Amino acid sequence: MERSTATPPPGAHGTPHHLLIIFEVDTSPPDCIKGASMIYGYKKLSKPEDWKDIVGARNWRPTRSAYELAHKWHRSGRMPPLVRKAFEQSANPLFRGLSIHCLYVERPTFLDTFKAPSYTDIMVHCRTRDNRPLIVGVEGKANEPFDAPVRKWIAGKGASEKPSRVRRLEFLSSMLGVPIQRDSPLRYQLVHRTAAIVHQAALAGAIAAVVLVHSFAEQSEDNWHDFQAFLRHLKVEPTLKGVFAGPCLLGSCPQVKTYFVWITDAPVRPKAS
């Protein structure tokens, strides 16, 4: 059963396998597995439409980020053009000439407990030109916000703070190496997703982690402003869209150089039926 161990990317450097692997979730485990709430397994995805059961039918329509990510990343067989352009034109030679070995869709990362993992839209296992592992975690955004601010998330639908969420926030603050107060306006999704991506990079022995927001059909700048505010809180100087920010060395994973980049892309145009 998958918990928090990393699976090494298949294939040797120079012969990338363009595999898309998902996690199937069974919420009714057999009686012989005591105390288990979920079972995770791997399955190869052959076409973009195979993502539908993973991301959910309500998210499977044009202009929704799940649909857009599937068609952009799966059809290209490598990084989508605008993403690849940002990496290849980066001033950092580490990002040029990357090869993709596998992608994990809706990749769960367990944090302080085995409950409520952080699901990264796409976790990309790459290799640098000199064959070092590098992890790119992709968060897709269309018009969806980055979840609730921490100050609202910590209470959920109730009026008072939930002890389990207070503990998780303390854990995430330690992971990132910066204090995040309970009344923080920072978006919770940016907090736990960054921690998850850096954690996966550490497990994989990666030279670096990249937190990549792949944005589609933007109608406002709210998400971009939230992203910039989060970077400033990490003491990372924000940059322009399409330009890498960082690196920074975060809390419990100081061996992993962490970078951030925002890519704005056009939504796909579905074929006329």
Short mmCIF file of C-alpha atoms in Angstrom, two decimals:
data_model
loop_
_atom_site.label_atom_id
_atom_site.label_comp_id
_atom_site.label_asym_id
_atom_site.label_seq_id
_atom_site.Cartn_x
_atom_site.Cartn_y
_atom_site.Cartn_z
CA MET A 1 0.00 0.00 0.00
CA GLU A 2 1.29 3.45 -0.87
CA ARG A 3 2.05 5.61 2.13
CA SER A 4 4.82 8.17 1.77
CA THR A 5 7.51 6.26 -0.09
CA ALA A 6 8.69 7.56 -3.45
CA THR A 7 8.68 5.45 -6.59
CA PRO A 8 11.83 6.00 -8.65
CA PRO A 9 11.22 7.09 -12.25
CA PRO A 10 11.52 4.27 -14.79
CA GLY A 11 13.91 4.34 -17.70
CA ALA A 12 17.44 5.52 -18.15
CA HIS A 13 18.55 9.02 -18.95
CA GLY A 14 18.00 9.80 -22.62
CA THR A 15 15.18 7.27 -23.00
CA PRO A 16 12.27 8.88 -21.18
CA HIS A 17 9.09 6.87 -20.76
CA HIS A 18 6.11 9.15 -21.24
CA LEU A 19 3.94 7.35 -18.72
CA LEU A 20 0.95 8.85 -17.01
CA ILE A 21 0.15 7.04 -13.79
CA ILE A 22 -2.84 7.55 -11.55
CA PHE A 23 -3.93 6.53 -8.11
CA GLU A 24 -7.13 4.49 -7.91
CA VAL A 25 -8.95 5.01 -4.63
CA ASP A 26 -11.11 2.38 -2.95
CA THR A 27 -12.91 3.89 0.03
CA SER A 28 -14.28 0.52 1.17
CA PRO A 29 -11.22 -1.55 2.08
CA PRO A 30 -11.61 -5.24 2.87
CA ASP A 31 -12.23 -6.23 6.48
CA CYS A 32 -8.81 -7.85 6.71
CA ILE A 33 -7.15 -4.43 6.55
CA LYS A 34 -7.71 -3.01 9.99
CA GLY A 35 -7.81 0.72 10.41
CA ALA A 36 -7.29 1.47 6.69
CA SER A 37 -9.37 4.23 5.14
CA MET A 38 -8.07 4.09 1.57
CA ILE A 39 -6.17 1.78 -0.75
CA TYR A 40 -3.91 3.26 -3.41
CA GLY A 41 -2.71 1.63 -6.62
CA TYR A 42 -1.08 2.56 -9.92
CA LYS A 43 -2.55 2.42 -13.38
CA LYS A 44 -1.20 3.61 -16.71
CA LEU A 45 -3.26 6.23 -18.54
CA SER A 46 -3.32 5.85 -22.30
CA LYS A 47 -5.26 8.92 -23.40
CA PRO A 48 -6.51 12.22 -21.93
CA GLU A 49 -10.00 10.82 -21.48
CA ASP A 50 -8.62 8.30 -18.99
CA TRP A 51 -8.15 11.18 -16.55
CA LYS A 52 -11.92 11.73 -16.24
CA ASP A 53 -12.54 9.07 -13.60
CA ILE A 54 -9.68 10.44 -11.53
CA VAL A 55 -10.50 14.13 -11.57
CA GLY A 56 -14.29 13.67 -11.43
CA ALA A 57 -17.02 14.15 -14.02
CA ARG A 58 -17.96 17.64 -12.80
CA ASN A 59 -14.40 18.82 -13.47
CA TRP A 60 -14.25 17.22 -16.90
CA ARG A 61 -15.23 20.03 -19.20
CA PRO A 62 -13.39 22.72 -21.18
CA THR A 63 -12.10 25.71 -19.18
CA ARG A 64 -11.86 23.61 -15.99
CA SER A 65 -8.27 23.16 -14.93
CA ALA A 66 -8.42 19.34 -14.69
CA TYR A 67 -9.63 19.06 -18.29
CA GLU A 68 -7.08 21.58 -19.51
CA LEU A 69 -4.16 19.89 -17.76
CA ALA A 70 -5.08 16.49 -19.18
CA HIS A 71 -5.19 17.74 -22.75
CA LYS A 72 -2.13 19.97 -22.50
CA TRP A 73 0.17 17.51 -20.73
CA HIS A 74 -1.02 14.21 -22.18
CA ARG A 75 -1.32 15.14 -25.84
CA SER A 76 2.11 16.75 -25.99
CA GLY A 77 3.93 13.67 -24.65
CA ARG A 78 6.29 16.08 -22.91
CA MET A 79 6.07 19.50 -21.32
CA PRO A 80 3.42 21.65 -23.04
CA PRO A 81 4.96 24.29 -25.35
CA LEU A 82 4.66 27.33 -23.08
CA VAL A 83 5.89 25.35 -20.07
CA ARG A 84 8.82 23.97 -22.05
CA LYS A 85 9.64 27.46 -23.32
CA ALA A 86 9.87 28.81 -19.76
CA PHE A 87 12.25 26.02 -18.75
CA GLU A 88 14.43 26.25 -21.85
CA GLN A 89 14.69 30.03 -21.72
CA SER A 90 15.47 30.11 -18.01
CA ALA A 91 18.73 31.71 -16.95
CA ASN A 92 19.30 28.65 -14.77
CA PRO A 93 21.05 25.89 -16.76
CA LEU A 94 19.53 23.31 -14.41
CA PHE A 95 16.19 23.71 -16.20
CA ARG A 96 17.43 23.36 -19.76
CA GLY A 97 17.32 19.99 -21.49
CA LEU A 98 15.16 18.24 -18.90
CA SER A 99 13.76 14.83 -19.80
CA ILE A 100 10.43 13.62 -18.39
CA HIS A 101 10.35 10.05 -17.16
CA CYS A 102 6.86 9.79 -15.69
CA LEU A 103 3.93 11.83 -14.47
CA TYR A 104 1.66 10.99 -11.54
CA VAL A 105 -1.87 12.38 -11.73
CA GLU A 106 -3.58 13.40 -8.49
CA ARG A 107 -0.49 12.30 -6.57
CA PRO A 108 -1.30 12.01 -2.83
CA THR A 109 1.35 13.07 -0.34
CA PHE A 110 0.82 12.25 3.32
CA LEU A 111 1.74 15.03 5.69
CA ASP A 112 1.42 14.84 9.47
CA THR A 113 -1.02 11.90 9.40
CA PHE A 114 -2.27 9.22 7.01
CA LYS A 115 -5.52 11.18 6.69
CA ALA A 116 -6.32 14.00 4.26
CA PRO A 117 -3.25 13.81 2.01
CA SER A 118 -2.34 16.68 -0.29
CA TYR A 119 -3.26 15.75 -3.88
CA THR A 120 -0.96 17.38 -6.42
CA ASP A 121 -2.59 17.69 -9.86
CA ILE A 122 0.51 16.37 -11.63
CA MET A 123 3.80 15.29 -10.07
CA VAL A 124 6.43 15.20 -12.81
CA HIS A 125 9.61 13.16 -12.37
CA CYS A 126 12.35 14.68 -14.53
CA ARG A 127 16.06 14.17 -15.10
CA THR A 128 18.57 16.91 -15.76
CA ARG A 129 21.15 16.72 -18.54
CA ASP A 130 23.62 15.20 -16.09
CA ASN A 131 21.04 12.61 -14.95
CA ARG A 132 20.05 14.14 -11.61
CA PRO A 133 16.40 13.83 -10.49
CA LEU A 134 14.25 16.96 -10.42
CA ILE A 135 10.60 17.14 -9.37
CA VAL A 136 8.01 19.49 -10.88
CA GLY A 137 4.69 19.72 -9.06
CA VAL A 138 1.92 21.19 -11.21
CA GLU A 139 -1.13 22.94 -9.79
CA GLY A 140 -3.74 23.73 -12.45
CA LYS A 141 -5.93 26.80 -12.16
CA ALA A 142 -8.69 28.15 -14.37
CA ASN A 143 -11.10 30.33 -12.45
CA GLU A 144 -10.86 28.34 -9.22
CA PRO A 145 -9.24 30.03 -6.22
CA PHE A 146 -6.42 28.52 -4.17
CA ASP A 147 -8.90 27.14 -1.65
CA ALA A 148 -9.79 29.17 1.45
CA PRO A 149 -7.45 31.47 3.39
CA VAL A 150 -5.81 29.76 6.36
CA ARG A 151 -7.93 31.83 8.76
CA LYS A 152 -11.12 30.28 7.32
CA TRP A 153 -9.78 26.81 6.59
CA ILE A 154 -8.64 26.24 10.18
CA ALA A 155 -12.24 26.29 11.45
CA GLY A 156 -13.85 24.53 8.50
CA LYS A 157 -17.61 24.97 8.63
CA GLY A 158 -17.59 25.49 12.38
CA ALA A 159 -17.10 28.56 14.50
CA SER A 160 -13.99 27.44 16.36
CA GLU A 161 -10.60 26.13 15.32
CA LYS A 162 -10.26 22.38 14.77
CA PRO A 163 -7.42 20.87 16.82
CA SER A 164 -6.40 18.57 13.94
CA ARG A 165 -6.07 21.56 11.64
CA VAL A 166 -4.09 23.51 14.22
CA ARG A 167 -1.67 20.57 14.42
CA ARG A 168 -1.43 20.35 10.64
CA LEU A 169 -0.71 24.06 10.32
CA GLU A 170 2.06 23.75 12.89
CA PHE A 171 3.47 20.81 10.95
CA LEU A 172 3.36 22.71 7.65
CA SER A 173 4.98 25.76 9.25
CA SER A 174 7.82 23.53 10.42
CA MET A 175 8.17 21.91 6.99
CA LEU A 176 8.35 25.25 5.24
CA GLY A 177 10.51 26.86 7.90
CA VAL A 178 8.33 29.94 8.25
CA PRO A 179 5.65 30.73 10.82
CA ILE A 180 2.11 30.69 9.46
CA GLN A 181 -0.35 32.14 11.94
CA ARG A 182 -3.84 30.78 12.44
CA ASP A 183 -5.35 34.08 11.27
CA SER A 184 -3.17 34.20 8.15
CA PRO A 185 -4.72 35.45 4.89
CA LEU A 186 -2.44 33.10 2.91
CA ARG A 187 -4.28 30.56 0.79
CA TYR A 188 -4.14 27.14 2.42
CA GLN A 189 -3.77 25.26 -0.86
CA LEU A 190 -0.52 27.04 -1.64
CA VAL A 191 0.81 26.14 1.79
CA HIS A 192 0.11 22.40 1.76
CA ARG A 193 0.79 21.92 -1.95
CA THR A 194 4.24 23.47 -1.70
CA ALA A 195 5.04 21.29 1.31
CA ALA A 196 3.87 18.19 -0.58
CA ILE A 197 5.97 18.92 -3.66
CA VAL A 198 9.12 19.63 -1.65
CA HIS A 199 8.53 16.48 0.42
CA GLN A 200 8.24 14.34 -2.71
CA ALA A 201 11.42 15.89 -4.06
CA ALA A 202 13.26 15.02 -0.84
CA LEU A 203 11.98 11.43 -0.97
CA ALA A 204 13.19 11.13 -4.57
CA GLY A 205 16.62 12.56 -3.72
CA ALA A 206 15.98 15.39 -6.19
CA ILE A 207 18.41 18.20 -6.79
CA ALA A 208 15.50 20.67 -6.92
CA ALA A 209 11.74 21.05 -6.71
CA VAL A 210 9.63 23.33 -8.88
CA VAL A 211 6.18 24.52 -7.80
CA LEU A 212 4.47 25.31 -11.10
CA VAL A 213 1.07 26.96 -11.41
CA HIS A 214 -0.38 26.24 -14.87
CA SER A 215 -3.14 28.80 -15.32
CA PHE A 216 -5.92 28.84 -17.93
CA ALA A 217 -8.67 31.26 -18.91
CA GLU A 218 -7.85 33.85 -16.26
CA GLN A 219 -10.62 36.36 -15.69
CA SER A 220 -9.07 38.08 -12.70
CA GLU A 221 -5.67 38.56 -11.11
CA ASP A 222 -6.74 37.30 -7.67
CA ASN A 223 -4.89 33.98 -7.91
CA TRP A 224 -1.75 35.70 -9.18
CA HIS A 225 -1.83 38.16 -6.28
CA ASP A 226 -2.32 35.29 -3.80
CA PHE A 227 0.65 33.49 -5.35
CA GLN A 228 2.84 36.58 -5.01
CA ALA A 229 1.79 37.09 -1.39
CA PHE A 230 2.72 33.49 -0.60
CA LEU A 231 6.16 33.89 -2.16
CA ARG A 232 6.82 37.02 -0.15
CA HIS A 233 5.88 35.16 3.02
CA LEU A 234 8.53 32.56 2.13
CA LYS A 235 10.97 35.46 1.61
CA VAL A 236 11.12 34.68 -2.12
CA GLU A 237 11.14 37.74 -4.36
CA PRO A 238 8.22 37.42 -6.84
CA THR A 239 9.01 37.68 -10.54
CA LEU A 240 7.06 38.12 -13.74
CA LYS A 241 4.80 35.39 -15.07
CA GLY A 242 6.83 32.78 -16.92
CA VAL A 243 10.00 33.63 -14.97
CA PHE A 244 11.33 31.39 -12.20
CA ALA A 245 11.50 32.73 -8.64
CA GLY A 246 13.94 31.31 -6.11
CA PRO A 247 15.67 29.23 -5.12
CA CYS A 248 14.82 29.00 -1.46
CA LEU A 249 15.72 26.34 1.09
CA LEU A 250 12.71 25.38 3.14
CA GLY A 251 12.53 24.18 6.72
CA SER A 252 12.75 20.40 7.03
CA CYS A 253 14.08 19.89 3.47
CA PRO A 254 17.04 22.32 3.21
CA GLN A 255 18.83 19.98 0.80
CA VAL A 256 16.20 20.66 -1.88
CA LYS A 257 16.40 23.91 -3.79
CA THR A 258 12.83 25.07 -4.35
CA TYR A 259 11.73 27.26 -7.25
CA PHE A 260 8.37 28.75 -8.23
CA VAL A 261 6.95 29.65 -11.63
CA TRP A 262 3.57 30.75 -13.01
CA ILE A 263 2.64 29.80 -16.58
CA THR A 264 -0.38 31.38 -18.27
CA ASP A 265 -1.76 29.29 -21.12
CA ALA A 266 -4.75 29.33 -23.45
CA PRO A 267 -7.45 26.70 -22.91
CA VAL A 268 -7.73 23.92 -25.45
CA ARG A 269 -10.39 24.12 -28.11
CA PRO A 270 -12.46 20.93 -28.14
CA LYS A 271 -13.06 19.42 -31.54
CA ALA A 272 -16.48 20.03 -33.01
CA SER A 273 -18.65 16.92 -32.91
#
